[in-house]
XYZ file of C-alpha atoms in Angstrom:
295
model
C 126.523 92.720 119.580
C 128.828 95.426 118.207
C 130.555 92.834 116.012
C 127.268 91.636 114.478
C 126.782 92.737 110.879
C 124.590 91.405 108.076
C 126.866 91.124 105.007
C 124.136 92.246 102.625
C 126.493 94.241 100.449
C 128.848 91.258 100.187
C 125.978 89.061 99.036
C 124.979 91.582 96.374
C 128.589 91.886 95.260
C 128.829 88.125 94.949
C 125.581 88.012 92.983
C 126.816 90.663 90.529
C 130.087 88.792 90.131
C 128.204 85.554 89.467
C 125.935 86.979 86.765
C 128.906 88.777 85.209
C 130.831 85.521 84.904
C 127.798 83.466 83.842
C 125.963 85.845 81.516
C 128.811 88.033 80.325
C 128.080 87.181 76.691
C 124.461 88.345 77.113
C 125.517 91.701 78.534
C 127.978 92.105 75.666
C 125.084 91.633 73.230
C 122.919 94.151 75.112
C 125.826 96.598 75.150
C 126.297 96.238 71.399
C 122.569 96.728 70.698
C 122.206 99.780 72.947
C 125.440 101.321 71.709
C 124.412 100.732 68.089
C 120.987 102.301 68.654
C 122.600 105.342 70.270
C 125.124 105.736 67.447
C 122.383 105.584 64.800
C 120.194 108.203 66.510
C 123.183 110.430 67.280
C 124.299 110.234 63.640
C 120.828 111.218 62.423
C 120.882 114.256 64.700
C 124.503 115.347 64.256
C 125.182 114.575 60.571
C 122.702 117.063 59.009
C 123.417 120.795 59.243
C 122.077 122.281 62.454
C 119.504 124.370 60.598
C 117.872 121.215 59.197
C 117.241 119.878 62.708
C 115.987 123.297 63.807
C 113.543 123.429 60.890
C 112.254 119.930 61.728
C 111.880 120.880 65.393
C 110.056 124.081 64.438
C 107.695 122.108 62.188
C 106.905 119.707 65.043
C 106.430 122.631 67.409
C 104.067 124.397 64.990
C 102.070 121.206 64.381
C 101.588 120.558 68.097
C 101.274 123.967 69.773
C 101.264 126.684 67.101
C 103.540 129.427 65.875
C 104.531 130.808 69.296
C 106.027 127.487 70.346
C 107.690 127.165 66.937
C 109.351 130.581 67.275
C 110.427 129.822 70.836
C 111.907 126.502 69.731
C 113.902 128.173 66.955
C 115.244 130.804 69.346
C 116.143 128.233 71.995
C 117.889 125.844 69.598
C 119.686 128.730 67.894
C 120.956 129.761 71.333
C 122.411 126.268 71.798
C 124.226 126.715 68.475
C 125.391 130.149 69.582
C 127.082 128.836 72.735
C 128.768 126.036 70.731
C 126.949 123.186 72.476
C 125.022 121.849 69.471
C 126.825 118.537 69.018
C 126.804 117.860 72.757
C 123.102 118.700 72.881
C 122.339 116.294 70.032
C 124.327 113.524 71.748
C 122.299 114.157 74.886
C 119.054 114.181 72.906
C 120.046 110.867 71.285
C 120.682 109.308 74.703
C 117.361 110.615 76.021
C 115.431 109.369 72.984
C 116.967 105.883 73.086
C 116.560 105.507 76.851
C 113.025 106.928 76.787
C 111.867 104.681 73.950
C 113.247 101.605 75.707
C 111.735 102.687 79.042
C 108.341 103.295 77.387
C 108.520 99.945 75.574
C 108.965 98.264 78.969
C 106.757 100.436 81.184
C 103.557 100.575 79.103
C 103.150 96.764 78.817
C 103.967 96.427 82.523
C 101.346 99.059 83.320
C 98.774 97.194 81.234
C 99.666 93.958 83.021
C 99.348 95.645 86.422
C 95.955 97.079 85.449
C 94.693 93.688 84.305
C 96.040 91.614 87.201
C 95.832 92.497 90.890
C 98.548 89.930 91.655
C 100.912 91.488 89.119
C 100.151 94.949 90.498
C 100.975 93.840 94.056
C 104.364 92.575 92.836
C 105.210 95.473 90.501
C 104.387 98.327 92.901
C 107.007 97.514 95.584
C 109.611 97.066 92.849
C 108.733 100.510 91.458
C 108.938 102.017 94.953
C 112.430 100.535 95.306
C 113.493 101.827 91.890
C 112.264 105.352 92.592
C 113.728 105.708 96.093
C 117.139 104.145 95.433
C 119.678 106.914 94.636
C 120.385 107.019 90.926
C 124.145 106.874 91.518
C 123.756 103.383 92.967
C 122.471 102.079 89.623
C 125.717 103.123 87.979
C 127.866 100.732 90.033
C 126.461 97.428 88.671
C 125.858 99.064 85.275
C 129.568 99.934 85.045
C 130.553 96.399 86.040
C 128.180 94.779 83.548
C 128.515 97.174 80.595
C 131.841 98.998 81.160
C 132.475 102.738 80.795
C 130.572 104.508 78.024
C 127.105 105.510 76.991
C 125.471 102.122 77.698
C 125.691 102.274 81.534
C 124.081 105.714 81.332
C 121.253 104.361 79.158
C 120.658 101.399 81.488
C 120.648 103.558 84.622
C 118.340 106.040 82.905
C 115.866 103.303 81.922
C 115.713 101.957 85.481
C 115.363 105.428 86.974
C 112.775 106.756 84.511
C 110.375 103.888 83.794
C 108.426 103.932 87.083
C 105.999 106.805 86.234
C 105.261 105.192 82.873
C 104.128 101.999 84.619
C 102.145 103.785 87.315
C 100.291 106.189 85.041
C 99.526 103.502 82.451
C 97.964 101.366 85.182
C 96.116 104.386 86.581
C 94.775 105.376 83.165
C 93.442 101.927 82.290
C 91.925 101.398 85.740
C 90.273 104.802 85.442
C 88.309 103.904 82.293
C 84.560 103.857 82.972
C 83.547 100.270 83.710
C 80.204 100.769 81.994
C 81.984 101.466 78.708
C 84.032 98.286 79.101
C 80.917 96.292 79.968
C 79.173 97.665 76.887
C 82.040 96.392 74.739
C 81.805 92.985 76.414
C 78.045 92.920 75.819
C 78.649 93.375 72.077
C 81.002 90.385 72.109
C 84.308 92.228 71.838
C 87.374 90.222 72.823
C 89.569 91.410 75.735
C 92.315 92.418 73.257
C 89.844 94.451 71.195
C 88.446 96.121 74.326
C 91.981 97.045 75.372
C 92.971 98.311 71.920
C 89.794 100.163 70.933
C 88.293 101.247 74.272
C 90.687 101.274 77.217
C 93.881 102.519 75.569
C 92.225 105.403 73.638
C 90.331 106.581 76.743
C 93.412 106.218 78.945
C 95.737 107.881 76.420
C 95.905 111.325 78.131
C 97.046 109.690 81.369
C 99.447 107.368 79.546
C 100.933 110.323 77.680
C 101.413 112.124 80.993
C 103.431 109.106 82.110
C 105.460 109.178 78.899
C 106.114 112.869 79.486
C 107.453 112.083 82.963
C 109.632 109.278 81.576
C 111.244 111.718 79.131
C 111.757 114.371 81.803
C 113.356 111.915 84.217
C 115.556 110.612 81.409
C 116.762 114.138 80.730
C 117.439 114.686 84.428
C 119.892 111.758 84.318
C 122.203 113.256 81.674
C 124.641 114.684 84.235
C 124.876 111.362 86.075
C 125.337 109.568 82.749
C 128.126 112.015 81.930
C 130.043 110.747 84.960
C 130.401 107.291 83.388
C 131.576 108.433 79.980
C 128.248 109.009 78.240
C 129.420 112.317 76.798
C 127.039 115.055 75.699
C 125.944 117.889 77.944
C 126.366 115.748 81.042
C 130.085 115.424 80.361
C 130.282 119.209 79.940
C 128.606 119.780 83.301
C 130.949 117.291 84.968
C 133.947 118.993 83.346
C 132.742 122.386 84.584
C 132.497 120.977 88.123
C 136.004 119.563 87.970
C 137.448 122.855 86.689
C 135.108 125.168 88.619
C 134.208 126.651 85.228
C 131.083 128.723 85.784
C 130.757 129.755 82.121
C 130.860 126.209 80.760
C 128.508 124.956 83.471
C 125.969 127.691 82.734
C 126.064 127.134 78.969
C 125.706 123.343 79.255
C 122.996 123.690 81.896
C 121.099 126.201 79.756
C 121.196 123.766 76.814
C 119.726 121.051 79.061
C 116.944 123.412 80.130
C 116.100 124.307 76.513
C 115.891 120.639 75.515
C 113.775 119.895 78.580
C 111.291 122.676 77.826
C 111.015 121.637 74.176
C 110.416 117.952 74.948
C 108.046 118.722 77.824
C 105.820 121.065 75.811
C 105.881 118.752 72.795
C 104.837 115.605 74.661
C 102.317 117.498 76.796
C 100.599 118.774 73.640
C 100.514 115.280 72.157
C 98.935 114.037 75.379
C 96.006 116.428 75.174
C 95.349 115.588 71.511
C 94.270 119.201 70.876
C 96.914 120.329 68.374
C 96.803 122.693 65.375
C 97.553 119.765 63.076
C 94.760 117.711 64.633
C 92.287 120.567 64.271
C 93.326 121.074 60.639
C 92.851 117.388 59.811
C 89.504 117.327 61.596
C 88.339 120.385 59.656
C 89.346 118.723 56.367
C 87.491 115.574 57.374
C 84.338 117.543 58.153
C 84.687 119.382 54.840
C 84.867 116.114 52.909
C 81.854 114.745 54.784
C 79.847 117.874 54.005
C 80.871 117.679 50.345
C 79.781 114.050 50.143
C 76.480 114.886 51.868
C 75.877 117.700 49.382
């Protein structure tokens, strides 16, 4: 009995070797696409002077949460510049944006499918449980084999790790829409696509945006792990500080991660509520035009 062992790991290793040999060309294409997307976003963030990006971030902050958030964003981003972590922070932000957009593009349709089909939901939920409980480091092993060292394995591992809350909260939001509202749309002859687009998605948007917020936060939490496989950015700085026992570098890189996390969290949370200074301004202008027309 002591010699009995299920060679599960050997089977998985053989499976990874098989798909690497069979579909290597496909993974090369995916690597090129992901790497190209990262390079484009990183260039857009790094090429302009730092003050241009800070002004854009402050404008977004003011439009979503007001002047206090705008001032805080300027101070936080200026602090990143002050500790000489700006380029690393922008590389990290580029990785987070690319991984988050890809994770959202996958998770929201899957959440809609799970909300519409009980059979799909019963299949997707165990897969999500597996994805969330498996240690994130484990994802890096096949990602390194399939995509080699660089930013792409970090993006792939981040997508797998971060997409679960997007699926769950999208499904929860759509299932939580009042059935009477949906039935009223059906009574007026609306098609299922129109009901989804004009009734269910708008009413479920706060919950869906909460899922998107969690996707972005989990993506940002993966930057250190991504740095271990050559992704660069702040994650690489944290890894370097661990290797050298460099407290100063670790604190500065970690502080930059925290500032980015707070900025993205507050920004997406404000967009989820829909109650923003810009939204109130546009609504006031709309009411003013309506009153002028009525007069």
